[in-house]
Coordinates of C-alpha atoms and ligand atoms in Angstrom, one line a residue:
M14 CA -29.8 -23.3 16.5
E15 CA -27.8 -23.0 12.7
Y16 CA -27.5 -19.0 11.8
S17 CA -25.3 -17.5 8.8
T18 CA -23.3 -15.1 9.1
L19 CA -21.3 -13.1 6.8
Q20 CA -17.8 -15.0 7.8
S21 CA -20.0 -18.3 7.0
L22 CA -21.3 -16.5 4.0
R23 CA -18.4 -15.3 2.0
Y24 CA -17.1 -19.0 2.3
A25 CA -19.2 -19.5 0.4
Y26 CA -18.0 -16.7 -2.0
Q27 CA -17.7 -17.6 -5.7
P28 CA -15.2 -15.7 -6.9
K29 CA -16.5 -13.7 -10.4
V30 CA -12.5 -14.8 -12.5
P31 CA -12.7 -12.7 -16.9
K32 CA -13.6 -15.5 -19.6
M33 CA -10.3 -15.7 -20.4
L34 CA -10.1 -17.6 -17.6
R35 CA -13.0 -19.9 -17.8
A36 CA -11.9 -21.7 -20.5
G37 CA -9.5 -23.5 -17.8
V38 CA -6.0 -24.0 -16.8
R39 CA -5.6 -27.1 -20.0
E40 CA -7.3 -25.0 -22.5
I41 CA -6.0 -21.3 -22.1
S42 CA -2.9 -20.6 -24.2
V43 CA 0.6 -18.1 -23.9
S44 CA 0.7 -15.3 -26.6
E45 CA 4.0 -12.9 -26.6
G46 CA 4.0 -10.2 -26.7
K47 CA 6.9 -7.8 -27.3
A48 CA 10.4 -7.7 -26.1
T49 CA 10.5 -5.1 -22.5
E50 CA 12.3 -2.5 -21.3
S51 CA 13.1 -1.0 -18.6
A52 CA 10.9 2.3 -17.2
S53 CA 14.6 3.9 -17.2
D54 CA 18.1 3.6 -16.7
E55 CA 18.2 0.8 -19.3
E56 CA 22.0 0.6 -19.5
R57 CA 22.6 -0.2 -15.9
I58 CA 19.6 -2.0 -15.1
R59 CA 20.2 -4.9 -18.4
E60 CA 24.0 -4.9 -17.2
L61 CA 22.5 -6.0 -13.4
F62 CA 20.2 -8.7 -14.7
P63 CA 21.2 -10.0 -17.2
K64 CA 19.8 -13.4 -17.2
T65 CA 16.5 -11.4 -16.7
F66 CA 16.1 -8.5 -18.8
G67 CA 14.3 -7.5 -21.9
Q68 CA 11.6 -10.8 -21.6
K69 CA 8.8 -10.7 -23.2
E70 CA 4.8 -9.8 -22.1
L71 CA 2.7 -12.5 -22.3
Y72 CA -0.9 -13.1 -22.5
F73 CA -3.6 -15.5 -22.1
G74 CA -6.2 -16.6 -24.5
S75 CA -7.2 -19.3 -26.4
K76 CA -4.7 -17.4 -29.0
G77 CA -1.2 -19.1 -28.7
K78 CA 0.7 -21.7 -26.9
K79 CA -0.3 -24.8 -25.2
L80 CA 0.7 -24.7 -21.7
K81 CA 2.7 -27.6 -19.7
V82 CA -0.2 -29.3 -17.4
Q83 CA 2.6 -31.5 -15.2
K84 CA 2.9 -31.7 -11.2
Q85 CA 3.9 -28.4 -10.0
V86 CA 6.0 -28.0 -6.2
V87 CA 5.8 -24.6 -6.0
G88 CA 6.1 -21.9 -2.1
V89 CA 4.4 -18.9 -1.8
I90 CA 4.8 -16.0 1.2
L91 CA 3.1 -13.5 2.0
S92 CA 5.2 -10.0 2.7
G93 CA 5.2 -6.5 3.6
G94 CA 1.6 -5.4 5.7
Q95 CA -1.7 -7.2 5.2
A96 CA -4.1 -6.1 2.3
P97 CA -7.7 -7.5 2.2
G98 CA -7.5 -10.4 -0.5
G99 CA -4.0 -11.9 0.3
H100 CA -5.7 -15.5 1.2
N101 CA -8.3 -15.1 -3.0
V102 CA -4.3 -14.7 -4.3
I103 CA -2.7 -18.0 -2.5
A104 CA -6.8 -20.3 -3.0
G105 CA -6.7 -19.0 -6.5
L106 CA -2.8 -20.2 -7.0
Y107 CA -4.0 -23.1 -5.4
D108 CA -7.3 -23.8 -7.5
A109 CA -5.2 -23.2 -10.6
L110 CA -2.4 -26.0 -9.1
K111 CA -5.0 -28.3 -9.0
E112 CA -6.3 -28.0 -12.4
T113 CA -3.1 -28.6 -13.2
D114 CA -2.1 -31.9 -11.8
P115 CA -4.4 -33.1 -8.7
D116 CA -0.5 -34.4 -7.3
S117 CA 0.8 -29.9 -7.4
I118 CA 2.1 -29.3 -3.7
L119 CA 1.9 -25.9 -2.6
L120 CA 3.4 -25.2 0.3
G121 CA 2.8 -22.4 2.4
F122 CA 6.0 -21.0 4.1
K123 CA 5.5 -18.7 7.4
G124 CA 5.6 -15.8 8.8
G125 CA 7.2 -13.8 4.9
P126 CA 10.4 -14.0 3.7
S127 CA 11.8 -15.1 7.2
G128 CA 9.6 -18.6 6.8
L129 CA 11.7 -19.6 3.3
L130 CA 14.6 -18.4 5.4
E131 CA 14.1 -20.5 8.0
D132 CA 12.2 -23.7 6.0
N133 CA 9.1 -23.0 9.0
Y134 CA 6.0 -23.7 6.7
I135 CA 2.7 -25.5 6.6
T136 CA 1.7 -27.5 2.8
L137 CA -1.5 -26.3 1.7
T138 CA -4.5 -28.3 1.4
A139 CA -8.1 -28.1 0.6
D140 CA -9.3 -28.4 3.6
T141 CA -6.5 -25.3 5.0
I142 CA -7.3 -23.2 1.6
S143 CA -11.3 -23.5 2.8
K144 CA -11.1 -22.0 6.3
Y145 CA -10.3 -18.2 4.5
R146 CA -11.6 -18.4 1.2
N147 CA -12.6 -14.5 1.0
T148 CA -11.3 -13.8 4.1
G149 CA -9.3 -11.0 5.1
G150 CA -5.6 -10.8 7.0
F151 CA -3.1 -12.9 6.1
D152 CA -2.8 -15.8 9.5
M153 CA -3.0 -18.2 6.4
I154 CA 0.0 -18.4 6.8
G155 CA 1.8 -15.1 8.8
S156 CA 3.2 -12.2 6.9
G157 CA 7.0 -10.1 7.6
R158 CA 8.9 -7.6 6.7
T159 CA 12.9 -9.9 6.2
K160 CA 14.3 -7.9 3.7
L161 CA 15.3 -11.1 1.1
E162 CA 18.1 -9.4 -1.1
T163 CA 21.5 -10.3 0.5
E164 CA 23.4 -13.5 -1.7
E165 CA 23.4 -15.7 1.5
Q166 CA 19.9 -15.1 2.1
F167 CA 18.8 -16.6 -1.8
M168 CA 21.7 -19.6 -1.1
V169 CA 19.1 -20.6 1.8
V170 CA 16.3 -20.2 -0.1
G171 CA 18.0 -22.0 -2.9
E172 CA 18.7 -25.1 -0.3
V173 CA 15.8 -24.9 0.4
A174 CA 13.9 -25.7 -3.0
K175 CA 16.0 -28.0 -3.8
K176 CA 14.6 -29.9 -1.0
H177 CA 11.5 -29.3 -1.5
G178 CA 11.8 -29.8 -5.3
M179 CA 10.2 -27.1 -5.7
N180 CA 10.7 -25.9 -8.5
A181 CA 8.6 -21.3 -8.2
I182 CA 8.1 -19.3 -5.7
V183 CA 5.4 -17.1 -5.6
I184 CA 6.0 -13.9 -3.9
I185 CA 3.0 -12.0 -2.9
G186 CA 4.3 -8.3 -1.6
G187 CA 4.6 -4.6 -1.8
D188 CA 7.1 -2.8 -4.6
D189 CA 9.7 -2.9 -2.4
S190 CA 9.1 -7.7 -1.9
N191 CA 8.7 -7.7 -5.4
T192 CA 12.9 -6.6 -6.5
N193 CA 13.8 -8.0 -4.2
A194 CA 11.9 -11.5 -6.2
A195 CA 13.2 -9.4 -9.5
V196 CA 16.6 -9.7 -7.7
L197 CA 16.0 -13.7 -6.4
A198 CA 14.8 -15.0 -10.3
E199 CA 17.7 -13.2 -11.9
Y200 CA 20.2 -14.9 -9.1
F201 CA 17.9 -18.1 -10.4
A202 CA 19.1 -18.2 -13.1
E203 CA 23.1 -17.5 -13.1
H204 CA 23.3 -20.0 -10.8
E205 CA 21.2 -22.8 -12.8
I206 CA 18.9 -22.9 -9.5
P207 CA 16.0 -24.5 -11.6
C208 CA 13.0 -22.5 -9.8
Q209 CA 10.8 -20.0 -10.9
V210 CA 10.1 -16.5 -9.4
I211 CA 7.1 -14.9 -10.0
G212 CA 5.4 -11.8 -7.9
C213 CA 1.7 -10.5 -7.2
P214 CA 1.2 -6.6 -6.8
K215 CA -0.2 -6.6 -2.7
T216 CA -0.1 -3.0 -0.4
I217 CA -3.4 -1.1 0.7
D218 CA -1.1 2.0 -0.1
G219 CA -2.2 1.3 -4.1
D220 CA 2.0 2.9 -5.1
L221 CA 2.9 -0.6 -7.0
K222 CA 1.4 0.8 -10.5
N223 CA 2.3 1.2 -13.0
D224 CA 1.6 1.0 -17.1
D225 CA 1.0 -2.4 -16.4
I226 CA -0.8 -3.3 -12.7
E227 CA -3.7 -0.7 -12.6
T228 CA -4.1 -0.6 -8.7
S229 CA -2.4 -2.9 -6.2
F230 CA -5.0 -5.4 -3.9
G231 CA -6.6 -4.3 -1.1
F232 CA -6.6 -0.7 -2.3
D233 CA -9.8 -1.2 -2.6
T234 CA -11.1 -2.8 0.4
A235 CA -9.3 -0.5 1.9
T236 CA -10.1 2.4 1.4
K237 CA -14.3 1.9 1.0
T238 CA -13.3 0.9 4.7
Y239 CA -12.2 4.0 5.8
S240 CA -14.4 6.4 3.8
E241 CA -17.1 4.0 6.0
L242 CA -15.6 4.8 8.6
I243 CA -15.2 8.8 7.9
G244 CA -18.1 9.2 6.5
N245 CA -19.8 8.1 9.6
I246 CA -17.9 10.6 11.9
M247 CA -19.2 12.9 8.8
R248 CA -22.6 11.9 9.9
D249 CA -21.8 11.6 13.8
A250 CA -20.5 15.7 13.6
N251 CA -23.2 17.0 10.7
S252 CA -25.9 16.2 14.0
A253 CA -24.5 16.6 16.2
K254 CA -21.9 20.0 15.2
K255 CA -20.0 20.6 18.0
Y256 CA -17.0 19.0 16.8
W257 CA -13.6 18.5 14.3
H258 CA -12.4 15.8 13.1
F259 CA -8.7 15.4 13.3
I260 CA -8.1 11.9 10.3
K261 CA -4.8 10.3 9.4
L262 CA -5.3 8.0 7.4
M263 CA -2.7 5.0 6.1
G264 CA -0.3 5.6 3.3
R265 CA 3.6 5.2 4.4
S266 CA 4.5 8.0 1.9
A267 CA 1.7 8.2 -1.0
S268 CA -1.1 10.2 -0.4
H269 CA -3.9 7.6 -2.9
I270 CA -5.7 6.7 0.0
A271 CA -6.3 9.6 1.0
L272 CA -7.1 11.5 -1.8
E273 CA -9.3 8.0 -2.6
C274 CA -11.2 8.1 1.1
A275 CA -12.1 12.4 0.0
L276 CA -13.2 11.7 -3.2
Q277 CA -15.9 9.0 -1.7
T278 CA -16.9 11.6 1.2
H279 CA -16.1 15.2 0.7
P280 CA -14.2 16.2 3.7
N281 CA -13.8 19.8 3.6
I282 CA -9.7 19.5 4.2
C283 CA -7.8 16.7 2.6
L284 CA -4.2 17.5 2.7
I285 CA -2.1 15.8 -0.5
S286 CA 2.0 14.7 0.6
E287 CA 2.9 14.7 -2.8
E288 CA 1.2 18.5 -4.6
I289 CA 2.7 20.2 -0.5
E290 CA 6.3 18.6 -1.6
K291 CA 6.2 20.6 -5.0
N292 CA 4.8 23.6 -3.0
G293 CA 7.4 23.2 -0.7
T294 CA 4.8 24.3 1.8
N295 CA 5.3 24.6 5.2
L296 CA 3.4 23.6 8.4
N297 CA 2.3 26.9 9.3
T298 CA 0.8 27.7 5.8
I299 CA -0.5 23.7 5.9
A300 CA -2.5 25.3 9.4
D301 CA -3.7 28.7 8.1
T302 CA -5.1 26.6 5.5
I303 CA -7.0 24.7 7.7
A304 CA -7.8 27.9 10.1
D305 CA -9.1 28.9 7.6
S306 CA -11.9 26.3 6.0
V307 CA -12.6 26.5 10.6
V308 CA -12.9 30.8 9.6
K309 CA -15.0 30.9 7.3
R310 CA -17.5 27.5 8.8
A311 CA -17.6 29.6 11.7
A312 CA -18.9 32.5 10.1
Q313 CA -22.0 30.2 9.2
G314 CA -22.7 28.7 12.6
F315 CA -20.5 25.6 11.0
N316 CA -18.6 24.8 14.4
F317 CA -17.0 21.5 13.3
G318 CA -15.9 19.7 10.2
V319 CA -13.1 17.3 8.9
V320 CA -9.7 16.9 7.7
I321 CA -7.6 14.9 6.6
I322 CA -4.0 14.3 7.3
P323 CA -2.6 11.3 5.4
E324 CA -0.2 9.2 7.3
G325 CA 3.5 10.0 5.5
L326 CA 2.8 14.0 4.9
I327 CA 4.8 14.3 7.3
E328 CA 8.0 13.2 6.1
F329 CA 6.7 15.4 2.4
V330 CA 6.9 18.7 4.4
P331 CA 9.8 20.7 3.7
E332 CA 11.1 21.4 6.7
V333 CA 10.0 18.4 8.8
K334 CA 12.0 16.2 5.8
K335 CA 15.0 17.7 6.5
L336 CA 14.7 17.0 10.1
I337 CA 13.8 14.0 9.6
E338 CA 17.1 13.0 6.8
E339 CA 19.1 14.3 9.3
I340 CA 18.3 12.5 12.4
N341 CA 18.0 9.3 10.3
E342 CA 21.5 9.8 9.2
T343 CA 23.0 10.2 13.0
L344 CA 20.7 7.7 14.3
A345 CA 22.9 5.7 11.3
K346 CA 25.7 6.9 12.5
F347 CA 25.3 7.0 16.4
G348 CA 22.3 5.5 17.0
E349 CA 23.9 2.7 19.8
R350 CA 25.5 6.0 21.5
F351 CA 22.2 7.8 21.6
S352 CA 20.3 5.3 22.6
M353 CA 21.9 4.7 25.8
L354 CA 22.0 8.7 26.7
P355 CA 20.2 8.6 30.3
S356 CA 18.5 11.4 30.1
W357 CA 16.4 14.3 27.7
D358 CA 18.3 16.7 28.4
E359 CA 21.0 14.8 27.2
R360 CA 19.5 13.8 24.0
L361 CA 19.2 17.4 23.5
G362 CA 22.1 18.4 24.1
F363 CA 23.5 15.0 21.3
L364 CA 20.9 16.3 18.5
T365 CA 21.9 19.8 19.0
A366 CA 25.6 19.5 18.4
S367 CA 25.1 17.0 16.2
L368 CA 21.6 18.6 13.4
S369 CA 22.6 21.7 12.1
V370 CA 21.2 25.4 13.0
E371 CA 17.7 25.2 11.5
S372 CA 16.8 22.0 11.6
M373 CA 17.2 22.2 15.1
K374 CA 14.7 25.1 15.1
V375 CA 12.6 23.4 13.5
F376 CA 12.5 20.8 16.6
N377 CA 12.7 22.7 19.3
M378 CA 9.3 23.7 17.8
L379 CA 7.5 20.1 17.7
P380 CA 6.0 18.6 20.8
L381 CA 7.4 17.1 22.9
D382 CA 5.4 13.7 22.0
I383 CA 5.9 15.0 18.3
Q384 CA 10.0 15.1 19.0
E385 CA 9.7 11.8 21.0
Q386 CA 7.9 10.2 18.6
L387 CA 10.8 11.4 15.8
L388 CA 13.3 9.6 17.0
M389 CA 11.7 6.0 18.0
D390 CA 13.7 3.2 15.7
R391 CA 13.6 2.8 12.6
D392 CA 11.8 -0.2 10.2
P393 CA 14.0 -2.6 8.1
H394 CA 14.7 0.3 5.0
G395 CA 15.8 2.8 8.0
N396 CA 12.8 5.0 7.3
V397 CA 11.5 6.9 10.0
Q398 CA 7.2 4.3 11.3
V399 CA 5.4 7.0 10.1
S400 CA 2.7 5.0 11.6
K401 CA 3.2 5.9 14.6
I402 CA 3.4 9.4 14.5
E403 CA 0.5 11.4 15.8
T404 CA 0.6 14.1 12.8
E405 CA -2.8 14.7 13.0
K406 CA -2.1 16.0 16.5
L407 CA 0.6 17.8 16.0
L408 CA -1.6 20.2 13.2
S409 CA -4.6 20.0 15.4
K410 CA -2.7 22.2 17.8
I411 CA -0.8 24.4 15.5
V412 CA -4.7 25.1 14.2
A413 CA -6.0 26.0 17.5
N414 CA -3.3 28.6 18.4
R415 CA -3.3 30.0 14.7
L416 CA -7.2 30.6 16.2
Q417 CA -6.1 32.3 19.2
E418 CA -3.4 34.2 17.5
L419 CA -6.7 35.4 15.2
K420 CA -9.1 35.6 18.1
Q421 CA -7.2 38.4 19.4
E422 CA -6.7 40.0 16.3
G423 CA -10.4 40.3 16.7
K424 CA -10.9 37.9 13.6
Y425 CA -12.5 34.6 14.5
S426 CA -15.0 33.7 17.0
G427 CA -15.7 31.0 16.6
K428 CA -15.1 27.6 18.9
F429 CA -12.6 24.8 18.4
N430 CA -13.0 21.4 19.8
Y431 CA -11.1 18.5 18.2
L432 CA -10.8 14.8 18.7
H433 CA -8.6 13.5 16.6
H434 CA -8.7 10.0 14.7
F435 CA -6.3 7.3 13.3
F436 CA -7.8 4.6 10.5
G437 CA -5.0 2.1 9.3
Y438 CA -4.9 -1.2 10.8
E439 CA -8.9 -1.0 10.7
G440 CA -8.5 -1.7 7.2
R441 CA -5.6 -4.0 6.5
A442 CA -7.4 -6.8 7.6
A443 CA -11.1 -6.0 5.9
F444 CA -13.2 -9.1 4.5
P445 CA -11.7 -8.5 1.2
S446 CA -14.7 -6.4 -1.4
N447 CA -16.1 -8.2 -4.2
F448 CA -14.0 -6.5 -6.0
D449 CA -10.4 -7.3 -3.9
A450 CA -12.0 -11.2 -3.6
D451 CA -12.5 -11.2 -7.5
Y452 CA -8.8 -9.5 -8.9
C453 CA -6.8 -11.1 -6.4
Y454 CA -8.7 -14.8 -7.2
S455 CA -6.6 -14.1 -11.0
L456 CA -4.5 -12.8 -9.6
G457 CA -2.7 -16.3 -7.9
Y458 CA -5.1 -18.4 -11.3
T459 CA -2.3 -16.1 -13.2
A460 CA 0.1 -16.4 -11.0
C461 CA 0.2 -20.1 -11.7
L462 CA 0.1 -19.6 -15.3
L463 CA 2.8 -18.2 -15.3
I464 CA 3.9 -20.5 -14.0
N465 CA 2.9 -22.9 -16.6
A466 CA 4.6 -20.9 -18.9
G467 CA 8.3 -21.6 -18.4
C468 CA 9.0 -18.1 -17.0
T469 CA 10.7 -16.5 -14.1
G470 CA 11.1 -13.1 -12.9
Y471 CA 7.4 -12.1 -14.0
M472 CA 4.7 -10.5 -11.6
S473 CA 1.0 -12.1 -12.3
Y474 CA -1.1 -8.7 -13.9
V475 CA -5.1 -8.2 -13.8
K476 CA -5.8 -6.0 -16.4
N477 CA -9.4 -3.5 -17.7
L478 CA -10.3 -3.4 -14.2
A479 CA -12.7 -0.4 -14.3
S480 CA -14.5 -2.9 -17.1
G481 CA -17.1 -6.2 -15.3
V482 CA -15.3 -9.5 -14.9
D483 CA -15.2 -10.6 -18.2
E484 CA -13.5 -8.2 -20.2
W485 CA -10.3 -8.7 -17.3
A486 CA -7.4 -9.3 -19.5
A487 CA -4.7 -12.0 -18.0
G488 CA -1.0 -12.3 -18.3
G489 CA 2.6 -11.3 -17.2
M490 CA 5.3 -8.5 -17.4
P491 CA 9.0 -8.9 -16.7
I492 CA 9.8 -7.0 -13.6
T493 CA 12.5 -5.3 -14.8
K494 CA 10.1 -3.6 -17.5
M495 CA 9.0 -2.0 -13.7
M496 CA 12.6 -0.8 -13.0
D497 CA 14.9 1.6 -12.3
I498 CA 18.3 3.3 -10.7
E499 CA 17.5 4.6 -7.2
R500 CA 19.8 6.1 -4.3
R501 CA 18.7 4.5 -1.2
G502 CA 20.8 3.9 1.7
G503 CA 23.0 6.4 0.0
K504 CA 24.1 3.0 -2.4
D505 CA 22.5 2.6 -6.5
K506 CA 19.3 0.3 -6.1
P507 CA 17.4 -1.6 -8.6
V508 CA 14.4 -1.0 -7.9
I509 CA 10.2 -1.3 -8.9
R510 CA 9.1 3.3 -8.7
K511 CA 6.8 4.2 -6.2
A512 CA 4.0 5.2 -7.7
L513 CA 3.3 8.7 -6.1
V514 CA -0.5 11.1 -6.1
D515 CA 0.5 11.7 -10.2
L516 CA -1.0 15.9 -9.4
G517 CA -1.8 15.9 -13.6
G518 CA -3.8 12.3 -12.7
K519 CA -7.6 13.0 -12.9
P520 CA -8.0 12.1 -9.1
F521 CA -6.3 14.6 -8.8
K522 CA -8.5 16.6 -11.0
E523 CA -11.4 15.8 -9.7
F524 CA -10.4 16.8 -6.1
S525 CA -8.8 20.7 -7.0
R526 CA -12.4 20.8 -8.6
H527 CA -14.3 20.7 -6.2
R528 CA -12.2 21.6 -2.6
A529 CA -13.0 25.4 -1.8
K530 CA -16.2 24.4 -1.8
W531 CA -15.7 21.4 0.4
A532 CA -13.2 24.0 2.4
S533 CA -16.6 26.4 3.2
E534 CA -19.5 24.1 3.1
T535 CA -21.2 21.5 4.2
C536 CA -20.9 18.9 1.1
F537 CA -20.7 15.6 3.5
H538 CA -21.2 12.3 1.5
Y539 CA -21.7 9.0 3.2
P540 CA -20.9 5.6 1.4
G541 CA -21.9 3.7 4.1
A542 CA -20.7 0.1 4.1
I543 CA -19.1 -2.6 1.6
Q544 CA -21.7 -4.6 0.2
Y545 CA -21.6 -8.1 -0.2
F546 CA -24.5 -9.1 -1.9
G547 CA -26.6 -7.0 -4.3
P548 CA -26.4 -4.6 -7.6
E549 CA -23.3 -5.1 -9.6
E550 CA -23.1 -1.8 -9.5
L551 CA -22.9 -1.3 -5.8
A552 CA -21.3 -4.3 -4.7
D553 CA -18.7 -4.6 -7.4
A554 CA -17.7 -0.9 -7.9
T555 CA -14.5 -0.9 -7.6
T556 CA -12.8 2.5 -6.9
I557 CA -12.9 6.7 -7.6
T558 CA -8.9 6.5 -8.2
L559 CA -9.5 3.8 -10.7
R560 CA -12.1 4.2 -12.9
L561 CA -10.6 8.2 -13.2
E562 CA -7.7 6.8 -14.5
A563 CA -8.9 4.3 -16.7
E564 CA -10.3 7.2 -18.7
E565 CA -7.7 8.8 -19.4
Ligands
FBP20 P1 3.5 -2.5 2.8 O1 3.3 -2.2 2.1 O2 3.7 -3.0 3.3 O3 1.5 -3.2 2.2 O4 2.5 -1.9 4.2 C1 1.1 -0.4 3.8 C2 1.4 0.2 5.6 O5 -0.1 -0.9 5.5 C3 1.6 0.7 5.2 O6 0.5 2.3 5.0 C4 2.0 1.6 7.1 O7 2.4 2.6 6.8 C5 3.1 0.7 7.4 O8 2.4 -0.8 6.1 C6 2.8 0.2 8.3 O9 3.8 -0.6 9.2 P2 3.8 -1.7 10.5 O10 2.2 -2.8 9.2 O11 4.6 -2.6 10.2 O12 2.8 -1.8 11.5

C-alpha cells in the first residue's frame, strides 16, 4: 500500500524564498554598503586581517551590478553540532550553483573540517540532494568538531582546493567555525590561493547573533521541539499532580534556549545563567529560589511543578565556575598523570594538593557523580562537556535537602517527588520547521550569490526575519565586522563575539515580568507539536525571542 508520511511530504516541500531572490541568480544584482569596522579592538583586528578587514557589506536585489555567472567548483562542510536545516543550506547552495551554470560542481566534504583535511568527499548530485531536502540532521555529509586553525591545516586545505580546482569553500558552522573561516579566507588571500571562503550561521544554541545575524539556524526548530516536550510534561504533571520535573535544556553556554522555551511554556522556575552570573548567585541561593516555589505551591495543595535549567548553568555559578577553572588548569598541566592515578582517593589527594582551599571545599560538597562528571575529558576547546553534567540531579538533591530543613523548622509540610529530564539531542536533528527550512534554503542560495559576487571572508545573512518571507533581505557581511579580541587558552585571539542573553533585552524582560506569578500559580502553556502545514500564522511563526527582539 502506498501512503504518505511526513518524510515523503517534506521532500516535496518548496522552501519559500524572499521576493528579492525570486528573479533567479542571473537577474539578481549586488550593491555595496559602507566599509565595515570590527565589533571592537579595531586596530588589532585590522593588523591580523590586512587583506580582508574593512570590506563592504553586500546586499542583493534588483539594483546594482549584475553578478558573474560562470561555472563554479565549490566545497561545502558542516561543522560542529547538528542543527535542523543544515541540509537545506546545502540544497539552496546546490540549486543556485546549478542555476549559475549547470556544469557547476558541489563537493560535500565528509565528517566536518576533517573531511577537508583528509580530502574525503562526495560529489553532490540532484539525486543525493533530493533525499535530504527539508529533513533534519547532518547525515548527508556528516559533521565534526575538528578545529581548522593552524597554518599547516590551511596549507593542506589550499592543496585540496587546488587539486579539485575549487574556487570556493562554504563553511556551515557556529561562532568558532566562522571565526576560523575568516582566518582561512585571510590566509588564502595572503598566499594568493584563488579560493573564496564563505560562512553560514548555524547553532541551535542561538548564540551566533549580532546586528547582522538575527538568529542562527536550528534555534527555531530545536526550541519548538523542546517546548512541545516540556508542554507535554506540564500536562502530565498537571494531571497526575505528584511530580516536580527538573528539565535540563541544551545550550552550551548561553541560556537563549531555556529562555525561549520558558516564554513558550511558562514553567514555575526557569534559571537564566547570565542573570545568575551577574548577581553572583551561589548554589544554595538557587536552591532557596526553587524551594520557595515548592513551598508556595505546596501551601495551595500543588505538589508538582516544572523547573527549567540551562545546560551551561554550572559554569555560571560563581563558586563552581572558579572550581572548574582550577580543575581545567590542573588537567591542562597534569592531565596525563592525573588519569593514571589508580584510585579515587589518590585523585582526591592530587586535587587537594592542586586546587585552592575554597574550591576544594566546593568540590567536597558536590555529590560523587557530579564530582566525577567535572573530571571527565574536555572537548577539543578544553571546555567541560556541560551536556554530560547532570545539573538537574544536583539541583533536585540540594532542593530536597533544603526542604527537609524547612520541614524540621515546621515551615513546609508538602510532598516532594521529583523526576529528571535532559532535552538536547532530541531537537538537533528534528525535521526543520517551515521557518528553518525557508531560512536555511535562502542562506545557502545567498552563499552562492556571494561566491558569484567574488567575495571572501563573508558570512551569508538573511535579515528582517520577523516579517513574512516575502520581505526577507539577503546579503553578506564581512566576518571581521563581528570580531573582537578575547583571551582564550591563555592567548589573545580574534573571535566572533558569542551572544549571551541580554538582561536588558525584551525577551528577558518579558520573562521577568511574569516569573513571580508562574512560580506560585499553574500558568502552564502547551505549544504542541511543530506544524508543517496549515494556517500561516501557526505553521510559519518563528520564535518569541526573534519577534520580541524585532520590536526593540
Ligand atoms: P554547536 O555550537 O556546534 O552548534 O553545538 C552546540 C551543542 O548542541 C550544545 O548545545 C551542546 O552542549 C553541544 O553541542 C554538545 O556537543 P556534542 O554533540 O559534541 O555532544
